[in-house]
XYZ file of C-alpha atoms in Angstrom:
524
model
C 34.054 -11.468 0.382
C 35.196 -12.643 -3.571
C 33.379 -14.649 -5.738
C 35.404 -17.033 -8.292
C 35.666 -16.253 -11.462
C 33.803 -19.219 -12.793
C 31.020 -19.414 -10.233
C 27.229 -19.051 -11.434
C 25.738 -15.572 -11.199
C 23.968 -15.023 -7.979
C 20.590 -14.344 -8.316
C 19.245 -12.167 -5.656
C 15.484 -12.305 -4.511
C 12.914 -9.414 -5.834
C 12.451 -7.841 -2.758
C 15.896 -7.509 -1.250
C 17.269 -5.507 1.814
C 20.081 -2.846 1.486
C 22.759 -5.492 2.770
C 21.555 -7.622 0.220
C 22.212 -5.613 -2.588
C 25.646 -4.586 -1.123
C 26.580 -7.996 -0.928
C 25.231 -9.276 -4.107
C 27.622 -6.579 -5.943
C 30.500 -7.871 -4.078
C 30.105 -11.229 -4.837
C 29.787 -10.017 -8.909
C 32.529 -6.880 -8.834
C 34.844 -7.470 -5.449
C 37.288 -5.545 -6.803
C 35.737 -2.805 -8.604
C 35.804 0.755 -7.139
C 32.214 1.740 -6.416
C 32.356 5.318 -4.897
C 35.890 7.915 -5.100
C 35.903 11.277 -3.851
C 38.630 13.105 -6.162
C 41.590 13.820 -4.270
C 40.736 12.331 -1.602
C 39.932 8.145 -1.154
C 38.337 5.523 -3.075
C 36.403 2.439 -1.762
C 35.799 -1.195 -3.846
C 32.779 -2.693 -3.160
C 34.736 -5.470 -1.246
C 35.672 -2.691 0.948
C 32.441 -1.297 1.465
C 31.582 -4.669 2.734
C 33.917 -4.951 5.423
C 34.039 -1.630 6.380
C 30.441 -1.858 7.098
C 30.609 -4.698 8.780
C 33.048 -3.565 11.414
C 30.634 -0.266 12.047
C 27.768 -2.398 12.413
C 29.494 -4.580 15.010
C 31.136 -1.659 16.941
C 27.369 0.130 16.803
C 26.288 -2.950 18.560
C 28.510 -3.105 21.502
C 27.954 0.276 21.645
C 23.873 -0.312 22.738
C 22.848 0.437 19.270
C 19.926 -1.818 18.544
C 16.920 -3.228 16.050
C 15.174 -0.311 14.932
C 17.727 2.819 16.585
C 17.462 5.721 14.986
C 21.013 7.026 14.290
C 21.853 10.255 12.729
C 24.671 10.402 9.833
C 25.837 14.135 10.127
C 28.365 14.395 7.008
C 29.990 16.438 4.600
C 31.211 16.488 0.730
C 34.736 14.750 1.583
C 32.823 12.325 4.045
C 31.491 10.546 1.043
C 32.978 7.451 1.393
C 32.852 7.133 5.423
C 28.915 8.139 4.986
C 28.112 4.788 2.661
C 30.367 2.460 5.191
C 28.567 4.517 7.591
C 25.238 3.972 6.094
C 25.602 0.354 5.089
C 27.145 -0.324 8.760
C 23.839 1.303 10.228
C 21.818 -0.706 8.003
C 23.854 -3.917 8.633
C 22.992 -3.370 12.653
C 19.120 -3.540 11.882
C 19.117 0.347 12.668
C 17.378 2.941 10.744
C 19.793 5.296 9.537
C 19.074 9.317 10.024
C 20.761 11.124 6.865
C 21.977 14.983 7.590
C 24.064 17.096 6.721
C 27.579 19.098 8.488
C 26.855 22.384 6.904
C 23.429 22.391 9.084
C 22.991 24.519 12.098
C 23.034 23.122 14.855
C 19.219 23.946 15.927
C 18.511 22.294 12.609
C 20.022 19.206 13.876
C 18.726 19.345 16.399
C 15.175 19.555 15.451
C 15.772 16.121 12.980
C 17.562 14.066 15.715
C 15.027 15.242 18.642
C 12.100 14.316 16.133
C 13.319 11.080 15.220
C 14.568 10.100 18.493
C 17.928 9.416 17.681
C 19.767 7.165 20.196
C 23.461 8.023 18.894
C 25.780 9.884 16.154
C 27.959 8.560 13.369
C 29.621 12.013 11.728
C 32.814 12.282 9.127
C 35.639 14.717 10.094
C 33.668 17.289 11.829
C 31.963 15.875 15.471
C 28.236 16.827 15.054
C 26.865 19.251 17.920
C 24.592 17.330 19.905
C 24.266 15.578 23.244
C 23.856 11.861 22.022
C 26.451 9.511 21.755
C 28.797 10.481 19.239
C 31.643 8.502 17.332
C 33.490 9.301 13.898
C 33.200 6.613 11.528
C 36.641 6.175 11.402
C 37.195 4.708 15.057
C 33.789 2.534 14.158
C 35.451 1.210 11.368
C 39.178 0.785 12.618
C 37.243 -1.827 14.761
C 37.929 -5.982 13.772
C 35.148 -7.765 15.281
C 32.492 -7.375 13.452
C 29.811 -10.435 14.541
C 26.605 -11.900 12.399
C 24.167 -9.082 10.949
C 21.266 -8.641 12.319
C 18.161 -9.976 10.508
C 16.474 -7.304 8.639
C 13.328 -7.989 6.389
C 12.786 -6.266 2.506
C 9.323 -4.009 4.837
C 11.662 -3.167 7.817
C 12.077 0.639 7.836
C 15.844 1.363 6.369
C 15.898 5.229 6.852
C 14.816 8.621 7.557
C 15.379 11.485 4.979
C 14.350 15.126 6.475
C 13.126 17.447 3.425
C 14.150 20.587 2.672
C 11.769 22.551 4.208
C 10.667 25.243 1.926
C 7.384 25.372 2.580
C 7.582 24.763 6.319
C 9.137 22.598 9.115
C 11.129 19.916 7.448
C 9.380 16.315 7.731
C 11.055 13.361 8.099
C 10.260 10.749 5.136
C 10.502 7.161 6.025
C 11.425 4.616 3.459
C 11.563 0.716 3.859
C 14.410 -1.494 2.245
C 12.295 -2.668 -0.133
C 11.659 0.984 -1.407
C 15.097 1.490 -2.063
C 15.835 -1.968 -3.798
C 13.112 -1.595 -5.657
C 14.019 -1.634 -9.285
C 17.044 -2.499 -8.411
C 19.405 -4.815 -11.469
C 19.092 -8.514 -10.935
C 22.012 -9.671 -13.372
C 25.505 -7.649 -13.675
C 24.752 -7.523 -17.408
C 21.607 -5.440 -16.570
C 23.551 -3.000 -14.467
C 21.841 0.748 -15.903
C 24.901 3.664 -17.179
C 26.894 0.939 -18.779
C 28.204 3.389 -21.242
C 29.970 5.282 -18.457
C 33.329 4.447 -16.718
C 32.045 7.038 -14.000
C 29.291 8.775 -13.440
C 29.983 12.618 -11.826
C 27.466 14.183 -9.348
C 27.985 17.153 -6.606
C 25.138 16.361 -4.443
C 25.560 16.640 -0.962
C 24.509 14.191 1.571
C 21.221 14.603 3.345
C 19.277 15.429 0.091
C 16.839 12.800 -1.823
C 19.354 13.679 -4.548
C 22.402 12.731 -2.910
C 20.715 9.292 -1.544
C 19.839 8.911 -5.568
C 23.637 9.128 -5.994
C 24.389 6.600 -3.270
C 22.143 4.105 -4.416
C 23.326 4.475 -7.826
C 26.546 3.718 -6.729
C 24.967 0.471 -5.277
C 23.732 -0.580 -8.281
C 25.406 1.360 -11.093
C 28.372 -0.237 -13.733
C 30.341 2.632 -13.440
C 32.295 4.345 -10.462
C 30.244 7.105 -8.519
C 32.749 10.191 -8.869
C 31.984 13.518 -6.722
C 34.536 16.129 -5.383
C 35.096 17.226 -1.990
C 33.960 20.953 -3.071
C 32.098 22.077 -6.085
C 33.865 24.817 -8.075
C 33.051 25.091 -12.045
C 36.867 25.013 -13.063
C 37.064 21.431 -11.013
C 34.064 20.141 -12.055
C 34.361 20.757 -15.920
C 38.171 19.292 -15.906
C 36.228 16.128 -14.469
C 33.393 16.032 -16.926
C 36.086 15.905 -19.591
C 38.159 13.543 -18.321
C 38.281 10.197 -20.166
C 35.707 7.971 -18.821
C 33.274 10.572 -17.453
C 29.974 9.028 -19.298
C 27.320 10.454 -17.380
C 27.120 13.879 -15.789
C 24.360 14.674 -13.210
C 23.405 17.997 -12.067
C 20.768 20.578 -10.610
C 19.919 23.559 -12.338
C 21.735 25.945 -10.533
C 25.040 23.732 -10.917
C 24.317 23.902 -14.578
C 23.848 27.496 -14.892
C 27.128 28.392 -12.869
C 29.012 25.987 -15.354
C 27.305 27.620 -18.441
C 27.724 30.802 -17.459
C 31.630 30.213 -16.000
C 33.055 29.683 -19.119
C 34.894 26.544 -17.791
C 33.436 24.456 -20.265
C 34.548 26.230 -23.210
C 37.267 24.491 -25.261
C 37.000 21.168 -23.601
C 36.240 18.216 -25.597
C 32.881 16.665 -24.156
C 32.120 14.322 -26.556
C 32.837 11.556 -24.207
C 29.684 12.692 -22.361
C 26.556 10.375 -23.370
C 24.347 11.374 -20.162
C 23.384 14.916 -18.484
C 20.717 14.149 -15.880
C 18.823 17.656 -13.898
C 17.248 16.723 -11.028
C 16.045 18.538 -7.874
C 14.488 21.414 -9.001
C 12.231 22.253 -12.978
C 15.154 22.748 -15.632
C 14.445 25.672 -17.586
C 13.770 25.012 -21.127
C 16.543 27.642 -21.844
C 18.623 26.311 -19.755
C 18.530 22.595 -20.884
C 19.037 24.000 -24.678
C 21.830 25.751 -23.530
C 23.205 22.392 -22.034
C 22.192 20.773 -25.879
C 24.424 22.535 -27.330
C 27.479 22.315 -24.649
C 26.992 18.525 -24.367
C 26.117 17.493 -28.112
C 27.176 13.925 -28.332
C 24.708 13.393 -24.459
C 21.443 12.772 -23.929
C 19.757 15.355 -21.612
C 17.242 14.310 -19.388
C 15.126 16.224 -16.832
C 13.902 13.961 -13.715
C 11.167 14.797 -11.491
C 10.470 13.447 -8.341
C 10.254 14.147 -4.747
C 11.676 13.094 -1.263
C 8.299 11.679 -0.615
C 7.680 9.877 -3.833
C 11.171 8.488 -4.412
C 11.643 5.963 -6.241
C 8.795 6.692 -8.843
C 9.763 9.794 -11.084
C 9.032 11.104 -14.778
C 12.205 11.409 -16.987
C 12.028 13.787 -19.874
C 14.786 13.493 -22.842
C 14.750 16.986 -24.115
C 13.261 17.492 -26.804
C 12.491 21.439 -28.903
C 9.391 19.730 -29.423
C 8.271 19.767 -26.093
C 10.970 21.965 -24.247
C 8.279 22.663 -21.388
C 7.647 18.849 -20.507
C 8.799 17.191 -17.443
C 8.619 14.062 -18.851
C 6.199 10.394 -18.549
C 6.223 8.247 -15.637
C 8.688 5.602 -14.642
C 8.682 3.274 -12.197
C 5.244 4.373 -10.861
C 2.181 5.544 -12.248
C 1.086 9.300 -12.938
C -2.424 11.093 -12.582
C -3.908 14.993 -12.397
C -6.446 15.037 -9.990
C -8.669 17.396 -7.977
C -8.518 18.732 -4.484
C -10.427 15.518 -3.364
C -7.983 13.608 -5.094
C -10.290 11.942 -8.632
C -8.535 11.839 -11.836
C -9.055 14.909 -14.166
C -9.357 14.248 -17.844
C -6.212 14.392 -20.038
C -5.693 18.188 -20.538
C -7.391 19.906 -17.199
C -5.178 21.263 -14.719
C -5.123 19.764 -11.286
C -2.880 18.366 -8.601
C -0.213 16.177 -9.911
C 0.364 12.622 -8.092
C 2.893 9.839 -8.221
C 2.385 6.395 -7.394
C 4.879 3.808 -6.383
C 5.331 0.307 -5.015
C 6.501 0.376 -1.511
C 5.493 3.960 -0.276
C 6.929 6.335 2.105
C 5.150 7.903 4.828
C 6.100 11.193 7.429
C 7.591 10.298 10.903
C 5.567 11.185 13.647
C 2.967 13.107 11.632
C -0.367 10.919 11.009
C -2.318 14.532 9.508
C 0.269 15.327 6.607
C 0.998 11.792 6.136
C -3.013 11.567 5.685
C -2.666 14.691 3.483
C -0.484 13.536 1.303
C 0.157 9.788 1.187
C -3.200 7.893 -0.302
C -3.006 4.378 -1.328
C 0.087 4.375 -2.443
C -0.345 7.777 -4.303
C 1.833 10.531 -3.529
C 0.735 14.280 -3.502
C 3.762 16.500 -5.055
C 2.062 19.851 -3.730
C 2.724 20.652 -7.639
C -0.097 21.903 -10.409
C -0.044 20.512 -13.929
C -1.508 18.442 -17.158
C -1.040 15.464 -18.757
C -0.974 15.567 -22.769
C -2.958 13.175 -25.177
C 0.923 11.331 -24.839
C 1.072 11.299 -21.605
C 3.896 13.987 -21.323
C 3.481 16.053 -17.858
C 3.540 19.962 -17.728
C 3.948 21.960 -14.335
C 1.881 24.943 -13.794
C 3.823 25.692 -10.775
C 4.120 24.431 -7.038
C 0.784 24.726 -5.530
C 1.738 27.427 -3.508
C 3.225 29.280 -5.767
C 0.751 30.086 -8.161
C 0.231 33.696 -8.426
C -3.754 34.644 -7.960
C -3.765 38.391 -9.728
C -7.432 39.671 -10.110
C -9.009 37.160 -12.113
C -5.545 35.356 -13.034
C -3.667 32.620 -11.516
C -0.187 32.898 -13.162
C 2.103 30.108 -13.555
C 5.963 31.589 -11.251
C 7.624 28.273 -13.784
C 6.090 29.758 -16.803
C 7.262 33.500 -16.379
C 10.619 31.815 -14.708
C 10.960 30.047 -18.435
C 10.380 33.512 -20.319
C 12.740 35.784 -18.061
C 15.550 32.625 -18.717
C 15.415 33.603 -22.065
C 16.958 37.195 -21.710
C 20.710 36.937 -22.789
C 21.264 38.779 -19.822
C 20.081 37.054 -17.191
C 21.459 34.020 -15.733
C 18.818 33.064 -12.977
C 15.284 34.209 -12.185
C 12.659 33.566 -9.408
C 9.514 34.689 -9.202
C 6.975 35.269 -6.390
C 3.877 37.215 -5.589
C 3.762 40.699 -3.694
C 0.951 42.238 -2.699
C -1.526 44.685 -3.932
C -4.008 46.785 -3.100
C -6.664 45.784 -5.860
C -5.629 42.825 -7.701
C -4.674 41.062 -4.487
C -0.817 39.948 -5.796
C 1.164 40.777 -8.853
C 4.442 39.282 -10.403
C 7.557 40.452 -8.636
C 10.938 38.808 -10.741
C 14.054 38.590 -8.619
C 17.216 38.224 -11.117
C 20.410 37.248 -10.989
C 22.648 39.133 -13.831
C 24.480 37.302 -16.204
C 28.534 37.956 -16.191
C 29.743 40.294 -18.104
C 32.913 42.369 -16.809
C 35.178 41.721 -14.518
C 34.861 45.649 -13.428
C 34.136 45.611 -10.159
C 34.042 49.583 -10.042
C 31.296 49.542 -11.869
C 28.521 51.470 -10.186
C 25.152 51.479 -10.653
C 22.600 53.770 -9.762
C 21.032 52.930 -6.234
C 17.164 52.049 -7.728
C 18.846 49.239 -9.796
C 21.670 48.407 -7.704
C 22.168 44.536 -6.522
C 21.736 43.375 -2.929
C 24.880 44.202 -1.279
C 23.739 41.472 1.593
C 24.570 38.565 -1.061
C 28.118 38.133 -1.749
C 29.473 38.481 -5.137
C 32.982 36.957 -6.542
C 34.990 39.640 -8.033
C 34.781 38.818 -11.475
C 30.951 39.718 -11.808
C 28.984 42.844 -11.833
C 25.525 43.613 -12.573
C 24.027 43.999 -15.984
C 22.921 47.471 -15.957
C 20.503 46.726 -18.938
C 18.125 44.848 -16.582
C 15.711 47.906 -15.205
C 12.014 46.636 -15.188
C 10.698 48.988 -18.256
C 13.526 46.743 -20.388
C 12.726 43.361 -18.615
C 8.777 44.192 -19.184
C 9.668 44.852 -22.856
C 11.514 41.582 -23.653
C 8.859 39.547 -21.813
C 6.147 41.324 -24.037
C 6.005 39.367 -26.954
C 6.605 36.026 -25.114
C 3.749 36.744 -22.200
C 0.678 37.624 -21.540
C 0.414 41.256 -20.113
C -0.948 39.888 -16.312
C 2.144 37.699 -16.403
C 4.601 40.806 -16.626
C 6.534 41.736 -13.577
C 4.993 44.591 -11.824
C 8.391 44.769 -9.471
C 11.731 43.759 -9.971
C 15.142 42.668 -7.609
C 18.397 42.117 -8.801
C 20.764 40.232 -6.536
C 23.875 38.878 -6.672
C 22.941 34.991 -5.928
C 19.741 33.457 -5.173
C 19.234 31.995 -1.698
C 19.320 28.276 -1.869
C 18.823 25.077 0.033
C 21.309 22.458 0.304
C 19.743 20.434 -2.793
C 19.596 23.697 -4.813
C 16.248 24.418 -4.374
C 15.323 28.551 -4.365
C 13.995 29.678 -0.804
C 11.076 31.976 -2.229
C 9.711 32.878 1.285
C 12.723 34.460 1.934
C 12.677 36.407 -1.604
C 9.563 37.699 -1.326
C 10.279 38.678 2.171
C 12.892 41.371 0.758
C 9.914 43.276 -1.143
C 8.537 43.993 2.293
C 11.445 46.746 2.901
């Protein structure tokens, strides 16, 4: 599909369907490359089209019908095959099931069974299951490809399974019309217009990753990832010419701080670095200040549930602990029943949006946590007389000590301020009076490339975490030294009673810290 050159602008419809947006880009910018895995492919939106097209008609002479669940199980160099994948699915009047390759196999299991998936698209690697499976490359080696099948802007478009960090993952359904929502209406309204490309390393199967996606929809530049994350890679790409924008999580942005692979490269033609995923520290997001100084750095907060609406917070030393005001949505602190709290009083935090989400096949969380629109992060905070949010903490994270209830983000923020430490968690242990205390888990900071070093065994790092071989533990971090630096930023209940250095902190896919699993180790 082209458009001439001197034909009107197409003006889509408000509410549009995912095929609708695809095809409204290729009738603006045929030619132009909208996704490129480095190294590997590229795809222009005109080929997105037709690739889809051909999946969606081999789908349906393959059974695959209105409303099908089918599961997407990719991985990082599958980017491009996932969004002709995706966009084929879509095309079908299926409901596409994003997941991820590096899964186990009894976690895919678990999303497909739930969902009821009737078949399989997966990239390179065939996906361990007993449905129908095909690679998208047969699907889309196929010619005929046959009229779409009608889909409407309130159809349900997919299912996203969270991470599961506080439990069994849920799957989140969204409609097409809470995906195009917000979505540009005129190619001259098209949002990071100051990039050539924008960069990400998201994988696929994260609310982050679908972010990426659908900014590649709807973006002006080209979505750039790589086919494997390494800091050396990833910094060469943020300084190429072009790179504009520059999204990360936290994690991602301490490894590159902290790697040295940024040093000596010219950055300036960086305008953009968006967090997402998980809180940015405040030392963290100074640190990237200073790396990035010609960008913008902006925090975004959402969830897998609330998606689209957010908060966006440009960083400012004025408010480094702020997560930012609301956008696209509304924003209210409320109590356990769910009333607004007055500006100031700490209470659950909720996001409103048009077109909500709601769980698969669970009416009591969906009931729990979906209300008229409203959206119940699970997260604590306050709203400022400007309307600026600040997170306590996730709700069941906050640390009840005695008489306390101690903010796990707040002493996070204190311990990222130690030159010596390049990434804290903190959870609760028990004890025998006060009920918990504050137990930091720490990550040391680089600092030889000695890997004789030895340490004595009370302060030694957790030999079950690998380590590369050009780090080794900073030997000033014992909890009397910790205690002392956090002294004059804390209050003394807020001071970690216990401490744990490791070598890496165990993660999720979308960079999110597995706490249970961390407090866990102060069991033994």
């Amino acid at each position: 599909m082209t458009a001439p050159t001197d034909a009107p602008v197409p003006v889509p419809p408000v509410a549009r369907t995912v095929p609708e947006l695809l095809a409204w880009r290729v009738a603006v910018h045929p030619q132009q490359v909208a996704l490129r895995v480095h190294g590997v492919a590229e795809l222009t939106f005109a080929e997105w089209w037709e690739a889809a097209g051909a999946v969606a008609g081999a789908l349906r002479r393959r059974g695959v019908g209105p409303g099908d669940r089918v599961g997407l199980v990719f991985g990082a160099r599958d980017w491009i095959g996932y969004a002709v994948a995706y966009c084929g699915v879509l095309r079908a009047g299926a409901v596409a099931v994003p997941l991820s390759d590096r899964s186990a196999p009894t976690q895919l299991g678990y999303a497909l069974d739930h969902c009821r998936a009737t078949a399989v698209v997966h990239g390179q690697t065939p996906a361990p299951t007993g449905l129908p499976s095909w690679p998208v490359t047969l699907l889309r080696g196929e010619d005929d490809t046959g009229p779409d099948h009608p889909v409407r802007p309130d159809d349900l478009a997919q299912i996203l399974y969270t991470s599961g960090t506080t439990g069994r993952p849920k799957g989140v359904k969204a409609s097409h019309a809470n995906l195009t929502v917000g979505a540009p209406r005129h190619p001259r309204r098209l949002p990071l217009a100051h990039s050539q490309r924008f960069l990400h390393a998201f994988p696929i199967g994260t609310n982050a990753g679908q972010t990426m996606l659908f900014n590649a929809l709807t973006a002006r530049p080209t979505a750039l990832t790589l086919p494997g994350f390494t800091p050396a890679r990833f910094a060469r790409l943020i300084a190429a010419e072009g790179t504009g924008t520059v999204f990360l999580v936290p994690s991602i942005a301490i490894e590159l701080l902290d790697s040295g692979a940024l040093d000596g490269r010219d950055l300036g033609g960086v305008h953009l670095v968006g967090s997402t995923a998980a809180a940015l520290p405040p030392a963290v997001a100074t640190r990237l200040a200073a790396a990035f100084p010609a960008a913008t750095v902006v925090n975004y907060y959402t969830s897998t549930e609330a998606a689209p609406a957010q908060t966006t917070m440009i960083f400012d030393p004025a408010r480094r602990e702020a997560v930012g005001r609301p956008v696209g949505g509304d924003l209210r602190i409320a109590d356990p029943q769910g009333q607004p709290l007055p500006t100031g009083e700490v209470g659950e935090v909720w996001l409103r949006s048009p077109h909500p989400r709601s769980y698969h096949r669970d009416a009591s969380a969906t009931r729990a946590t979906f209300r008229d629109g409203w959206v119940r992060m699970g997260d604590v905070g306050r709203l400022d007389a400007d309307g600026y949010l600040y997170l306590t903490d996730r709700h069941q994270d906050v640390i009840k000590s005695g008489a306390f209830k101690i903010s796990s983000l707040e002493v996070e923020a204190a311990l990222h301020e130690h030159p010596g430490i390049a990434e804290a968690a903190v959870v609760a242990v028990a004890h025998p009076v006060l009920g918990s205390v504050v137990a930091a888990v720490l990550v040391a900071r680089p600092t030889t490339a000695d890997t004789d070093l030895a340490l004595p065994a009370a302060r030694s790092c957790d030999t079950d975490l690998t380590l590369p071989a050009v780090r080794s533990c900073d030997t000033d971090l014992t909890l009397p030294a910790v205690r002392s630096f956090l002294a004059g930023r804390l209050a003394d209940h807020q001071l970690p009673a216990r401490l744990l250095l490791v070598r890496q902190l165990p993660r999720n896919e979308g960079g999110k810290v597995l706490k249970r699993q961390l407090a866990a180790r102060f069991d033994d």
